[in-house]
Coordinates of C-alpha atoms in Angstrom, one line a residue:
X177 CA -24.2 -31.4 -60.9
X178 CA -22.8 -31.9 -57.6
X179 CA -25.1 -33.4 -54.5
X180 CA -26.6 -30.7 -52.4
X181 CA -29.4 -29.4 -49.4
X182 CA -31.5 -26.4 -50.3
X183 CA -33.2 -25.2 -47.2
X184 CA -34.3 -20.9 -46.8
X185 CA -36.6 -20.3 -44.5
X186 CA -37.1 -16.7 -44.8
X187 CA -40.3 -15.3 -45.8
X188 CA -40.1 -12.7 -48.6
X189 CA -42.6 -9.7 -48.6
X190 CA -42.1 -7.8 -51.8
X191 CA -44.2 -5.2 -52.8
X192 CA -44.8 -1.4 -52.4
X193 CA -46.8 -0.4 -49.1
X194 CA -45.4 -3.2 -46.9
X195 CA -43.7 -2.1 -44.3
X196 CA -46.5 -1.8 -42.2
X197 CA -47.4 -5.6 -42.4
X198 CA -44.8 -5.6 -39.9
X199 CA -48.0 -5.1 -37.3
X200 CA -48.6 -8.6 -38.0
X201 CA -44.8 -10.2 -39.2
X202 CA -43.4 -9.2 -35.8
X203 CA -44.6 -11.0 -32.5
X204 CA -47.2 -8.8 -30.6
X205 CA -45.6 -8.9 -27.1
X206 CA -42.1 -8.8 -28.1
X207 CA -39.4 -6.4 -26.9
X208 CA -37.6 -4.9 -30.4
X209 CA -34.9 -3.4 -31.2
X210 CA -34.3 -1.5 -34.6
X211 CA -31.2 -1.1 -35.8
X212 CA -30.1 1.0 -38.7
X213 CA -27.5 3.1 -40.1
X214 CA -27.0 6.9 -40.6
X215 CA -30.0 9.3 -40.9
X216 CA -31.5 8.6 -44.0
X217 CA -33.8 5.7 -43.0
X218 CA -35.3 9.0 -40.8
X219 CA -35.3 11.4 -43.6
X220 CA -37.0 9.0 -45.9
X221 CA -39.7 8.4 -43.3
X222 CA -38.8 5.0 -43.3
X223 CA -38.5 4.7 -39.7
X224 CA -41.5 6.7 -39.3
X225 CA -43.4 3.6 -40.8
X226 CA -41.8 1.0 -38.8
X227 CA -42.5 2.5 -35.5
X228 CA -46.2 3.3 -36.6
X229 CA -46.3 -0.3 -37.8
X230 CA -44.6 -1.8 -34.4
X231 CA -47.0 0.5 -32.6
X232 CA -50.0 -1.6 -32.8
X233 CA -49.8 -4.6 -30.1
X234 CA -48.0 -4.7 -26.3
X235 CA -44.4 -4.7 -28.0
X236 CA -41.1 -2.5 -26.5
X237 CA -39.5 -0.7 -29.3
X238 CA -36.3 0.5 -28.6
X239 CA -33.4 1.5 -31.1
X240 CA -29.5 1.3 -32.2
X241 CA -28.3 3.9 -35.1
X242 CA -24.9 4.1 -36.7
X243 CA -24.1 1.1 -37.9
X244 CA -21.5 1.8 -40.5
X245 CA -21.1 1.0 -44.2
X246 CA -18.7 -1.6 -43.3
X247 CA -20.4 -2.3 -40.0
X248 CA -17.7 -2.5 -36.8
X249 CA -17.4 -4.9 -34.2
X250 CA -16.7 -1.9 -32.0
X251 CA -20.4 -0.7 -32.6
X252 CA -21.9 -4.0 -32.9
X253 CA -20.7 -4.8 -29.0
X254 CA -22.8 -1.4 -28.2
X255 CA -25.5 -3.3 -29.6
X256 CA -25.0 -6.6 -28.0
X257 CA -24.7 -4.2 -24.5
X258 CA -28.6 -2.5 -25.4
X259 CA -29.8 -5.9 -25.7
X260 CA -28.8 -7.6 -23.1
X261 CA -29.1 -4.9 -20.4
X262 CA -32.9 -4.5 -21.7
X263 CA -33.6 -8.1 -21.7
X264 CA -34.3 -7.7 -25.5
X265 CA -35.6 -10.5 -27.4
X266 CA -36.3 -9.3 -31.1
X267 CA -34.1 -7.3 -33.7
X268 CA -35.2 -5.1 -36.7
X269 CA -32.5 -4.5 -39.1
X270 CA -33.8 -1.5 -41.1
X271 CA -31.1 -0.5 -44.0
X272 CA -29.0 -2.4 -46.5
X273 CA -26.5 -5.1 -46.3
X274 CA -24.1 -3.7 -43.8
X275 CA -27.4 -3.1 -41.5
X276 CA -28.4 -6.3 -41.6
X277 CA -25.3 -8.0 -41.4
X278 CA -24.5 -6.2 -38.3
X279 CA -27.9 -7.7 -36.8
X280 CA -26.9 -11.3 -37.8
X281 CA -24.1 -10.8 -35.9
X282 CA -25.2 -8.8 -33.1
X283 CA -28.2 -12.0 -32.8
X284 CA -25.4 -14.6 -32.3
X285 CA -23.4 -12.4 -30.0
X286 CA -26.0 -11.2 -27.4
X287 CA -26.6 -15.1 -26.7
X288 CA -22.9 -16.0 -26.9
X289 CA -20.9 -17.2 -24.0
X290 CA -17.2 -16.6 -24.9
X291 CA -16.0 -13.2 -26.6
X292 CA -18.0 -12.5 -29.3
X293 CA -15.5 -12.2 -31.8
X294 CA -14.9 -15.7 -31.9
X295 CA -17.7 -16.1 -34.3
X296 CA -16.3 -14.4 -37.0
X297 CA -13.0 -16.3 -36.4
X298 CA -14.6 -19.4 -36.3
X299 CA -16.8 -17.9 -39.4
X300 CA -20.1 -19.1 -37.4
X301 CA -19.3 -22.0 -36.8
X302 CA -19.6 -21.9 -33.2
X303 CA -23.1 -20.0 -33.0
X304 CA -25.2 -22.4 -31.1
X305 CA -28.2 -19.9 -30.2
X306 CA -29.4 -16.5 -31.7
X307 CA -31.9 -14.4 -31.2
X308 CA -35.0 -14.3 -34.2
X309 CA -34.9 -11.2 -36.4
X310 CA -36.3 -9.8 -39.5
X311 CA -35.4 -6.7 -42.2
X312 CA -36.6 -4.0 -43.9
X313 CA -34.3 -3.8 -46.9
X314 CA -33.4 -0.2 -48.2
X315 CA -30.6 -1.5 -50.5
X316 CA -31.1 -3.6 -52.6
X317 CA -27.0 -4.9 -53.0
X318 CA -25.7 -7.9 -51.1
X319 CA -28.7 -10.3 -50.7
X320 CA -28.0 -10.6 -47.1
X321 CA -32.2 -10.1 -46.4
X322 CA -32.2 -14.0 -47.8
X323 CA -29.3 -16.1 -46.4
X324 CA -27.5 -16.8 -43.6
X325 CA -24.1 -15.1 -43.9
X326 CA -22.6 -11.9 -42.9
X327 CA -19.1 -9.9 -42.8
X328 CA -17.9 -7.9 -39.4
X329 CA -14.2 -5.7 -39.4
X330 CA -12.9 -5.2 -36.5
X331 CA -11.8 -1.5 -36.7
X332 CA -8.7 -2.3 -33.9
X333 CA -6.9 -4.7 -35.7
X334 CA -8.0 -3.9 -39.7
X335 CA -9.8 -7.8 -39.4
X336 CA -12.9 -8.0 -42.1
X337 CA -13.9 -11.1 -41.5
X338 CA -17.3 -13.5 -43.0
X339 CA -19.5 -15.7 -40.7
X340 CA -22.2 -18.1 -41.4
X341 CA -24.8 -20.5 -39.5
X342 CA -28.4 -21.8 -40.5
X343 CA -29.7 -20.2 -37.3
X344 CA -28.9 -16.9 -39.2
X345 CA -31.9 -16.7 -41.7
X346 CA -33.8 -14.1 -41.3
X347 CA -37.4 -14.9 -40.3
X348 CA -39.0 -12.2 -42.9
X349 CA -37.4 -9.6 -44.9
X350 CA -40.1 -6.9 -46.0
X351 CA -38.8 -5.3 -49.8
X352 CA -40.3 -2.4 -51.1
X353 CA -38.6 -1.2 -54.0
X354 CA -39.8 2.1 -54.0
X355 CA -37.9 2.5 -51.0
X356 CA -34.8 2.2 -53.0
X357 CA -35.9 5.9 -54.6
X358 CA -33.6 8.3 -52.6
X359 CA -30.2 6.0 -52.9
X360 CA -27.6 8.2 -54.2
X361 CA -26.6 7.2 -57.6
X362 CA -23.3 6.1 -56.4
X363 CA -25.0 3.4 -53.9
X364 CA -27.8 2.3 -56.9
X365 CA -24.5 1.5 -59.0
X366 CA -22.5 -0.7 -55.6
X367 CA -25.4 -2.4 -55.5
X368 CA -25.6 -3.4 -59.3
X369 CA -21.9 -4.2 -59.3
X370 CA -22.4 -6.2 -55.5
X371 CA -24.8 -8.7 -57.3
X372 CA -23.2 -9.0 -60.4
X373 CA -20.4 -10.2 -58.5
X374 CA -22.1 -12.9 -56.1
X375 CA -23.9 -13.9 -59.5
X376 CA -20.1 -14.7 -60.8
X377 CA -18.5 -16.0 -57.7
X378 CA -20.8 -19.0 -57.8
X379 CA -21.3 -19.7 -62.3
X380 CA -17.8 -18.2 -63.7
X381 CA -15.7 -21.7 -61.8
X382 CA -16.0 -24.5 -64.4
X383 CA -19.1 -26.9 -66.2
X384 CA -20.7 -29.5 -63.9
X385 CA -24.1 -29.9 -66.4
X386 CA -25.5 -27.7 -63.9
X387 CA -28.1 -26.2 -66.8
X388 CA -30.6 -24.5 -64.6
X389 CA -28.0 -23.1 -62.2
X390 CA -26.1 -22.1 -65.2
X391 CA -29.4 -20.3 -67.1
X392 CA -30.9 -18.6 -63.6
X393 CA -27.4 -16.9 -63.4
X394 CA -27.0 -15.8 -66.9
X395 CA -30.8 -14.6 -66.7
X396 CA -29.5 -12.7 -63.7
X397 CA -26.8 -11.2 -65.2
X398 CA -28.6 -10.2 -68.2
X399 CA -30.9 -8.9 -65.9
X400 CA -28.3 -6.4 -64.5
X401 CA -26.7 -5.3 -67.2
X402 CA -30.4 -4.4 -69.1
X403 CA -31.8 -2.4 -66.2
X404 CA -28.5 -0.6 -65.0
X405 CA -28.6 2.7 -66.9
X406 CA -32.2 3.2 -66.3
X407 CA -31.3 2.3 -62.6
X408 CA -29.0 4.9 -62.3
X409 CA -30.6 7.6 -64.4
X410 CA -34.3 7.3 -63.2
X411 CA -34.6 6.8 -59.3
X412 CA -38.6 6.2 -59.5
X413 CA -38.8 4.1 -62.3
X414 CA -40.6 1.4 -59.8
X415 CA -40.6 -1.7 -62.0
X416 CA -36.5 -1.2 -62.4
X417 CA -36.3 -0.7 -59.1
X418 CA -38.0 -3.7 -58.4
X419 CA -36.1 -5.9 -61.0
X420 CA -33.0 -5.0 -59.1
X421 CA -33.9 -5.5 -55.3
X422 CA -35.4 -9.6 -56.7
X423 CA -32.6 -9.6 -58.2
X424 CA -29.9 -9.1 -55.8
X425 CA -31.5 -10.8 -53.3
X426 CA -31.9 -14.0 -55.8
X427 CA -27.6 -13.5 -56.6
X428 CA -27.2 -14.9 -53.2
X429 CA -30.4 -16.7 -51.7
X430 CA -28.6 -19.7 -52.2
X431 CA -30.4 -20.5 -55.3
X432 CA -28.3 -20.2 -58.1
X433 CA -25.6 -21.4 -56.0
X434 CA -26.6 -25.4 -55.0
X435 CA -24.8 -28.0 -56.6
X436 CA -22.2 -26.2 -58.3
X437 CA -18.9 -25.2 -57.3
X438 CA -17.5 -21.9 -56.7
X439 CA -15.2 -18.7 -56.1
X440 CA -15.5 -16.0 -53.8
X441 CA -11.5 -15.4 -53.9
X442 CA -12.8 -11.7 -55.3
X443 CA -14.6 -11.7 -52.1
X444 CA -11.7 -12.6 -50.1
X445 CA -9.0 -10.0 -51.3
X446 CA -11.5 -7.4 -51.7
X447 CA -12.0 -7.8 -48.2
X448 CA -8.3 -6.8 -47.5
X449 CA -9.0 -4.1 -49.2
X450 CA -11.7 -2.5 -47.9
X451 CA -10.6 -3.5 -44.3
X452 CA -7.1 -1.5 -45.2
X453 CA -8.5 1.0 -47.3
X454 CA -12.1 1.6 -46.4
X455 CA -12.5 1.2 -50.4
X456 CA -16.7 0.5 -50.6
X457 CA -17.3 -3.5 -50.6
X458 CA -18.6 -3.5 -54.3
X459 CA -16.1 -1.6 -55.6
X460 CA -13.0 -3.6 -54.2
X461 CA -15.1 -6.3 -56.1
X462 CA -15.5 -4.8 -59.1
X463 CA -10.9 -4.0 -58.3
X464 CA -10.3 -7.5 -58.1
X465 CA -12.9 -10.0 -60.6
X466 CA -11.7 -8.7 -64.3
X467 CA -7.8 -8.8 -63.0
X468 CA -9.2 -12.2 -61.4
X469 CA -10.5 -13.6 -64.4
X470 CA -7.9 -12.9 -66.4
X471 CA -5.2 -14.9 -64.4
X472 CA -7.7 -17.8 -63.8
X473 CA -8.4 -17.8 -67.1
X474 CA -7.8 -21.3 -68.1
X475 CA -8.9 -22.6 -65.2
X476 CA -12.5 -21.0 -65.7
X477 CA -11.6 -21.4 -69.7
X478 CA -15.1 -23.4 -70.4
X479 CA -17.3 -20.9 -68.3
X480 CA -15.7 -18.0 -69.4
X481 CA -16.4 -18.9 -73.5
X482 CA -20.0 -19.7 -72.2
X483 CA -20.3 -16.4 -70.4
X484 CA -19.2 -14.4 -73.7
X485 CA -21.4 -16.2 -75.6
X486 CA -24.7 -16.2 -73.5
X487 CA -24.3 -12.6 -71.3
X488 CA -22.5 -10.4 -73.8
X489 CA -23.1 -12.5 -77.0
X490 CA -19.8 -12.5 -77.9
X491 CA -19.5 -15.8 -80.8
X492 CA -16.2 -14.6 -83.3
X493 CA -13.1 -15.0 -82.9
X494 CA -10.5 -17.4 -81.4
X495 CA -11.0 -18.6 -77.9
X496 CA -8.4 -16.3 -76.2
X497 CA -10.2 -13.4 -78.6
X498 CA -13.4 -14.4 -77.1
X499 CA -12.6 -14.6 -73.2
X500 CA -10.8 -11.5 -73.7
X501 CA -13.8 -9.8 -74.8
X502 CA -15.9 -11.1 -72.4
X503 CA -13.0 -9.9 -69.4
X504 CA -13.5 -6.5 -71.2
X505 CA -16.8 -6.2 -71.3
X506 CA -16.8 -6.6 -67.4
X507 CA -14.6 -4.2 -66.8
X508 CA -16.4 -1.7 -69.1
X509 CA -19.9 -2.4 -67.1
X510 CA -18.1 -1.8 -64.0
X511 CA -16.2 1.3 -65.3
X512 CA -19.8 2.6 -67.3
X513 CA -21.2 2.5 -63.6
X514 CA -18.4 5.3 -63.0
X515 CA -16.8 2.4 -60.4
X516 CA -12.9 2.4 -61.4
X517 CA -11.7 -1.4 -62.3
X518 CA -7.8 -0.4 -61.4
X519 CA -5.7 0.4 -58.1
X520 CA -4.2 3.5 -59.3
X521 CA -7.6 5.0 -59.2
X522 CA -7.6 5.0 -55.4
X523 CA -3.8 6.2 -56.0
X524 CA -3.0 2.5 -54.3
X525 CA 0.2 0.3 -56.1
X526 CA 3.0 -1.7 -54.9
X527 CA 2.5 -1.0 -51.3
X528 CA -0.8 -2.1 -51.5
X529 CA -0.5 -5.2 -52.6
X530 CA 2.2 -6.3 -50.4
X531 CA -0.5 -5.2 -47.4
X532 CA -3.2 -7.4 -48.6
X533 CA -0.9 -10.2 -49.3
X534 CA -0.1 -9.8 -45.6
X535 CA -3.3 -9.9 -44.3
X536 CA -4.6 -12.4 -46.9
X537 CA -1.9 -15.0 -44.9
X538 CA -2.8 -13.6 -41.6
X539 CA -6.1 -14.6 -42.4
X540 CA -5.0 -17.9 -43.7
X541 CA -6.3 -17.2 -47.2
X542 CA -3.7 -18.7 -49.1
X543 CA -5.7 -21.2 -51.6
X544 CA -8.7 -19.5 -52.3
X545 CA -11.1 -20.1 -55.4
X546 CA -12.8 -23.4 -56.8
X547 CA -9.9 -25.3 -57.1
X548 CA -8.0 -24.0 -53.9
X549 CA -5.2 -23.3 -56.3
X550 CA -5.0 -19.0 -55.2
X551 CA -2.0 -19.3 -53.2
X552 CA -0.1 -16.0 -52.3
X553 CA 1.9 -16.2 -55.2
X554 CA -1.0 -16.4 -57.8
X555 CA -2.7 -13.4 -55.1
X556 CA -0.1 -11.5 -56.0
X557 CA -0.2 -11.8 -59.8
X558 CA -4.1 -10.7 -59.1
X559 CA -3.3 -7.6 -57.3
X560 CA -0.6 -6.6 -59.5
X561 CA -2.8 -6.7 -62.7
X562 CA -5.4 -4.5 -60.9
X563 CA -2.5 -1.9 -60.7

């Protein structure tokens, strides 16, 4: 195992009927902003309870709607603009990951000197100040309600670009799993495939004796794969619900993830991908890891044979029988989630790949993965067996 910090600060309130402990989670005299995404945090009544909940003190409650799916610097900067011409000191993200990313960023970039875009360039490095915020999590998917990370495309220029400081914890994240009840099927099914991934990006690398690393993220991934159908199929089923929001968030709290080495090169191409093709985030994931895997296969040979055996209890066969299977029965959980596994299913090929390989060296992604050994060329064979 290798040396490592574990710090999270955020506080986690889980639980059915907590939204309104915001009453007490957000400062009394502070001026708010909410910020969500398209109507259905209205049509839920999920707003509804925030405001009621903000009601009670001497706080100003203002609000920012339409943050996108893959939320936009161009919006974001609208944002920024509210908050600083209102003297704004608080921010409510009230939504999934794309919602509260969008916060993260739009906390650095109301307190930011330069041009804001900077920080994602600089991938947070430069964020020196930002302003405290919390969530109310309505999807449960990318696990952003628990770290310090978040991913901003700017529209103009097709950039989709990650960012990360300390100072971007969010001080509380409310989760109510029943909340999660009116997702669209397709969304329930992202959000499986979104924290399966993360889960992979930091065990499917290679054996550092990292046991309890290695046993939370099989348990996780077990996890997912046992609740999915009932996921999908029954919307109310509360305790499933609630098995995936804890999950997801724990794929990428930074748990599961200290002291061992990993990935996110799926990541990093499908975010060409999505920033090209407005392809959802989970599903250019769920494009890119089985085509992945297969490629990197005997750099993640130990890993993958321990995968097989412990997730899909896969034990006969040779080793190249057995990490095939296991590659298989990724791509089958994705594709049983009705979330296509191949290119040609967006009716994308050649041309695509050439365009991500472009912007992957534009972006100066060209030695991704645990080992830094993704160059173009190996990017390439990865795109090309997605086809």
């Amino acid at each position: 195992m290798k040396n490592f910090e574990f710090h999270n600060p955020t506080r986690i309130v889980f639980g059915a009927d907590t939204v309104a402990k915001l009453s007490t989670l957000v400062p009394h005299d502070a001026r708010v902003l909410i910020l969500y995404g398209g109507a259905s945090a209205e049509k839920t009544g999920t707003l509804a309870e925030v405001r009621t909940a903000l009601a009670l003190g001497q706080r100003s409650v203002q609000e920012f709607g339409g943050i996108e799916p893959n939320p936009s610097y161009e919006t974001l900067m609208r944002a920024v603009a509210q908050v600083r011409s209102e003297k704004l000191d608080f921010l409510l993200a009230v939504g999934g990951g794309s919602v509260i990313d969008g916060t993260k960023f739009v906390a650095a970039a109301a307190l930011y000197d330069g041009e804001p875009w900077e920080i994602a360039e600089r991938g947070g490095a430069n964020v020196q100040r930002a302003l405290p915020f919390g969530t109310v999590l309505t999807l449960p998917a990318t696990g952003s309600e628990m770290n310090s990370g978040g991913v901003v495309t700017k529209k103009a220029t097709h950039d989709k670009l990650s960012f990360r400081n300390p100072l971007l914890y969010p001080q509380f994240s409310v989760l109510d799993p029943s909340k999660t009840f009116t997702l669209p099927g397709t969304q329930v099914a992202n959000g499986l495939v979104d924290a399966f991934v993360h889960t992979t990006e930091q065990y499917l690398t290679y054996p550092v004796q990292a046991k309890v690393q290695d046993r939370f993220a099989e348990g996780l991934l077990q996890t997912l794969v046992e609740i999915a159908p009932q996921a999908v199929a029954s919307p109310d089923d509360y305790a499933t619900r609630a098995n995936l929001m804890w999950t997801a968030t724990l794929a990428l709290n930074g748990l599961i993830g200290a002291g061992v080495p990993q990935d996110w090169a799926t990541h990093m191409i499908g975010h060409e991908l999505t920033a090209l093709y407005d392809i959802d985030h989970a599903r250019t994931l769920a494009l890119v890891l089985p085509a992945l895997l297969d490629v990197q296969r005997e750099q993640k040979r130990g890993k993958l044979l321990q995968y097989g055996e412990r997730v899909w209890h896969i034990t006969s066969g040779s080793e190249e029988e057995r990490i095939d299977a296991a590659i298989a029965r990724t791509r089958a959980f994705f594709e049983g989630l009705g979330i296509p596994t191949r290119l040609s299913a967006y009716q994308l090929g050649q041309e695509a790949v050439e365009a991500v390989l472009t912007q992957l060296e534009a972006h100066g992604m060209t030695s991704l993965g645990e080992h830094r050994d993704i160059d173009l060329a190996r990017s390439r064979r990865i795109l090309e067996a997605a086809l």
